[in-house]
């Protein structure tokens, strides 16, 4: 929904409805997956994806670049959105027969 699809009040009602349904929808997913274990390959892939996300944010994202260039910016606050663990591999290509390929 954007400003061409309703009034400010209608948009706010939509956001409130989405917000009130988020936790009830998310909790069953969380409960199902919170005890899941991951293979080392899955952990490695997650870290590579985190590295790509970090690269995008620091190199390409205009909002992040603007925030970092703003005098007096709280750099820690900007960088807090980055993943805790991230890896980089030069020209990494996942194996074609893998889930990531």
Coordinates of N, CA and C in Angstrom, one line a residue:
X1 N 0.8 -1.2 0.0 CA 0.0 0.0 0.0 C 0.9 1.2 0.0
X2 N 0.6 2.2 -0.9 CA 1.4 3.4 -0.9 C 0.4 4.6 -0.9
X3 N 0.9 5.8 -0.9 CA 0.1 7.0 -0.8 C -1.0 7.1 -1.9
X4 N -0.8 6.4 -3.0 CA -1.8 6.5 -4.0 C -3.0 5.5 -3.8
X5 N -2.9 4.7 -2.7 CA -3.9 3.7 -2.5 C -4.8 4.0 -1.3
X6 N -4.6 5.1 -0.7 CA -5.5 5.4 0.5 C -5.1 6.6 1.2
X7 N -5.9 7.0 2.1 CA -5.7 8.2 2.9 C -4.6 7.8 4.0
X8 N -4.1 8.9 4.6 CA -3.2 8.7 5.7 C -3.7 7.8 6.8
X9 N -5.0 8.0 7.1 CA -5.7 7.2 8.2 C -5.8 5.8 7.8
X10 N -6.2 5.5 6.5 CA -6.3 4.2 6.0 C -4.9 3.4 6.0
X11 N -3.9 4.2 5.6 CA -2.6 3.6 5.6 C -2.1 3.2 7.1
X12 N -2.4 4.1 8.0 CA -2.0 3.9 9.4 C -2.8 2.7 9.9
X13 N -4.1 2.6 9.6 CA -4.9 1.4 10.0 C -4.3 0.1 9.5
X14 N -3.8 0.2 8.2 CA -3.2 -1.0 7.6 C -1.9 -1.4 8.4
X15 N -1.1 -0.4 8.7 CA 0.2 -0.7 9.4 C -0.2 -1.3 10.8
X16 N -1.2 -0.7 11.5 CA -1.5 -1.2 12.8 C -2.0 -2.7 12.7
X17 N -2.8 -3.0 11.6 CA -3.3 -4.4 11.4 C -2.1 -5.3 11.2
X18 N -1.2 -4.9 10.3 CA 0.0 -5.8 10.1 C 0.8 -6.0 11.4
X19 N 1.0 -4.9 12.1 CA 1.7 -5.0 13.4 C 1.0 -5.9 14.4
X20 N -0.3 -5.9 14.5 CA -1.0 -6.7 15.5 C -1.0 -8.2 15.1
X21 N -0.8 -8.5 13.8 CA -0.8 -9.9 13.4 C 0.6 -10.5 13.3
X22 N 1.7 -9.6 13.4 CA 3.0 -10.1 13.2 C 3.4 -11.2 14.2
X23 N 3.3 -10.9 15.5 CA 3.7 -11.8 16.6 C 3.0 -13.1 16.5
X24 N 1.6 -13.1 16.4 CA 0.9 -14.3 16.3 C 1.3 -15.2 15.1
X25 N 1.7 -14.5 14.0 CA 2.1 -15.3 12.8 C 3.5 -15.8 13.0
X26 N 4.4 -15.0 13.6 CA 5.8 -15.4 13.7 C 6.1 -16.4 14.8
X27 N 5.4 -16.4 15.9 CA 5.7 -17.3 17.0 C 5.7 -18.8 16.6
X28 N 4.7 -19.2 15.9 CA 4.8 -20.7 15.5 C 6.0 -21.0 14.6
X29 N 6.4 -20.1 13.8 CA 7.6 -20.3 13.0 C 8.8 -20.4 13.9
X30 N 8.9 -19.5 14.9 CA 10.0 -19.4 15.8 C 10.1 -20.7 16.7
X31 N 8.9 -21.1 17.2 CA 8.9 -22.3 18.0 C 9.3 -23.5 17.2
X32 N 8.9 -23.6 16.0 CA 9.3 -24.8 15.1 C 10.8 -24.8 14.9
X33 N 11.4 -23.7 14.7 CA 12.8 -23.6 14.3 C 13.8 -23.3 15.3
X34 N 13.4 -22.9 16.5 CA 14.4 -22.5 17.5 C 15.4 -23.5 18.0
X35 N 15.0 -24.8 17.9 CA 15.9 -25.9 18.2 C 16.7 -26.5 17.1
X36 N 16.6 -25.9 15.9 CA 17.2 -26.4 14.7 C 18.7 -26.4 14.8
X37 N 19.3 -27.4 14.3 CA 20.8 -27.4 14.2 C 21.2 -27.2 12.7
X38 N 22.4 -26.8 12.5 CA 22.9 -26.5 11.2 C 24.2 -27.1 10.9
X39 N 24.4 -27.6 9.7 CA 25.7 -28.1 9.3 C 26.7 -27.0 9.2
X40 N 28.0 -27.4 9.2 CA 29.0 -26.4 9.0 C 28.9 -25.7 7.6
X41 N 28.5 -26.5 6.6 CA 28.2 -25.9 5.2 C 27.2 -24.8 5.3
X42 N 26.1 -25.1 6.0 CA 25.0 -24.1 6.2 C 25.5 -22.9 6.9
X43 N 26.3 -23.0 7.9 CA 26.8 -21.9 8.7 C 27.7 -21.1 7.8
X44 N 28.6 -21.8 7.0 CA 29.5 -21.1 6.1 C 28.7 -20.3 5.1
X45 N 27.7 -20.9 4.5 CA 26.8 -20.2 3.5 C 26.2 -18.9 4.1
X46 N 25.7 -19.1 5.3 CA 25.0 -17.9 6.0 C 26.0 -16.8 6.2
X47 N 27.3 -17.1 6.5 CA 28.3 -16.1 6.7 C 28.7 -15.5 5.4
X48 N 28.7 -16.2 4.3 CA 29.0 -15.6 3.0 C 27.8 -14.7 2.6
X49 N 26.6 -15.1 2.9 CA 25.5 -14.2 2.6 C 25.5 -12.9 3.4
X50 N 25.9 -13.1 4.7 CA 26.1 -11.9 5.5 C 27.2 -11.0 5.0
X51 N 28.3 -11.5 4.4 CA 29.3 -10.7 3.8 C 28.8 -10.0 2.6
X52 N 28.0 -10.6 1.8 CA 27.4 -9.9 0.6 C 26.4 -8.8 1.1
X53 N 25.7 -9.1 2.1 CA 24.8 -8.0 2.7 C 25.6 -6.8 3.2
X54 N 26.7 -7.1 3.9 CA 27.5 -6.1 4.4 C 28.1 -5.3 3.3
X55 N 28.6 -6.0 2.3 CA 29.2 -5.3 1.1 C 28.2 -4.4 0.4
X56 N 27.0 -4.9 0.2 CA 26.0 -4.0 -0.4 C 25.7 -2.8 0.4
X57 N 25.5 -3.0 1.8 CA 25.2 -1.8 2.6 C 26.3 -0.8 2.6
X58 N 27.6 -1.2 2.7 CA 28.7 -0.3 2.8 C 29.1 0.3 1.5
X59 N 28.9 -0.4 0.4 CA 29.4 0.1 -0.9 C 28.3 0.7 -1.8
X60 N 27.1 0.1 -1.7 CA 26.0 0.5 -2.7 C 24.8 1.2 -2.1
X61 N 24.5 1.0 -0.8 CA 23.3 1.5 -0.2 C 23.4 3.0 0.0
X62 N 22.6 3.8 -0.6 CA 22.7 5.3 -0.5 C 22.4 5.8 0.9
X63 N 21.5 5.2 1.6 CA 21.2 5.6 2.9 C 22.3 5.4 3.9
X64 N 22.9 4.2 3.8 CA 24.1 3.9 4.6 C 25.2 4.8 4.3
X65 N 25.5 5.0 3.0 CA 26.6 5.9 2.6 C 26.4 7.3 3.1
X66 N 25.2 7.8 3.0 CA 24.8 9.1 3.5 C 25.0 9.2 5.0
X67 N 24.6 8.2 5.7 CA 24.7 8.2 7.2 C 26.2 8.2 7.6
X68 N 27.0 7.4 6.9 CA 28.4 7.4 7.3 C 29.1 8.7 6.9
X69 N 28.6 9.4 5.9 CA 29.3 10.6 5.5 C 28.8 11.9 6.3
X70 N 27.7 11.7 7.1 CA 27.1 12.8 7.8 C 28.0 13.2 9.0
X71 N 28.4 14.5 9.0 CA 29.2 14.9 10.2 C 28.5 14.7 11.5
X72 N 29.2 14.1 12.5 CA 28.7 13.8 13.8 C 27.8 12.6 13.8
X73 N 27.8 11.8 12.7 CA 27.0 10.6 12.7 C 27.5 9.6 13.8
X74 N 26.6 8.8 14.3 CA 26.9 7.8 15.3 C 27.2 6.5 14.5
X75 N 28.5 6.4 14.1 CA 28.9 5.2 13.2 C 28.5 3.9 13.8
X76 N 28.6 3.8 15.2 CA 28.2 2.5 15.8 C 26.7 2.2 15.5
X77 N 25.9 3.2 15.6 CA 24.5 3.0 15.4 C 24.2 2.5 13.9
X78 N 25.0 3.1 13.0 CA 24.8 2.7 11.6 C 25.3 1.2 11.4
X79 N 26.4 0.9 12.0 CA 27.0 -0.4 11.8 C 26.3 -1.5 12.5
X80 N 25.4 -1.2 13.5 CA 24.7 -2.2 14.3 C 23.8 -3.1 13.5
X81 N 23.4 -2.6 12.3 CA 22.5 -3.4 11.5 C 23.3 -4.5 10.7
X82 N 24.6 -4.5 10.7 CA 25.3 -5.5 10.0 C 25.4 -6.8 10.8
X83 N 25.6 -7.9 10.0 CA 25.6 -9.2 10.7 C 26.8 -9.3 11.7
X84 N 26.6 -10.0 12.7 CA 27.6 -10.2 13.7 C 28.8 -11.0 13.1
X85 N 28.5 -12.0 12.3 CA 29.5 -12.8 11.7 C 29.3 -12.8 10.2
X86 N 30.4 -12.5 9.4 CA 30.3 -12.4 8.0 C 31.7 -12.9 7.4
X87 N 31.6 -13.5 6.3 CA 32.8 -14.0 5.6 C 32.8 -13.5 4.1
X88 N 34.0 -13.5 3.6 CA 34.1 -13.1 2.2 C 35.0 -14.1 1.5
X89 N 34.7 -14.6 0.3 CA 35.5 -15.4 -0.5 C 35.5 -14.8 -1.9
X90 N 36.7 -14.6 -2.4 CA 36.9 -14.0 -3.7 C 36.3 -14.9 -4.8
X91 N 35.4 -14.3 -5.6 CA 34.7 -15.0 -6.7 C 34.1 -16.3 -6.3
X92 N 33.5 -16.4 -5.2 CA 32.9 -17.6 -4.7 C 31.7 -18.0 -5.6
X93 N 31.6 -19.3 -6.0 CA 30.5 -19.8 -6.8 C 30.1 -21.1 -6.0
X94 N 28.8 -21.1 -5.6 CA 28.3 -22.4 -4.9 C 28.3 -23.5 -5.9
X95 N 28.5 -24.7 -5.3 CA 28.5 -25.9 -6.1 C 27.1 -26.1 -6.8
X96 N 27.1 -26.4 -8.1 CA 25.8 -26.5 -8.8 C 24.8 -27.4 -8.2
X97 N 25.2 -28.5 -7.6 CA 24.3 -29.5 -7.1 C 23.9 -29.2 -5.6
X98 N 24.4 -28.1 -5.1 CA 24.1 -27.7 -3.7 C 22.7 -27.0 -3.6
X99 N 22.2 -26.9 -2.4 CA 20.9 -26.1 -2.2 C 21.2 -24.6 -2.6
X100 N 22.4 -24.1 -2.5 CA 22.7 -22.7 -2.7 C 23.0 -22.5 -4.2
X101 N 23.2 -23.5 -5.0 CA 23.6 -23.4 -6.4 C 22.5 -23.3 -7.3

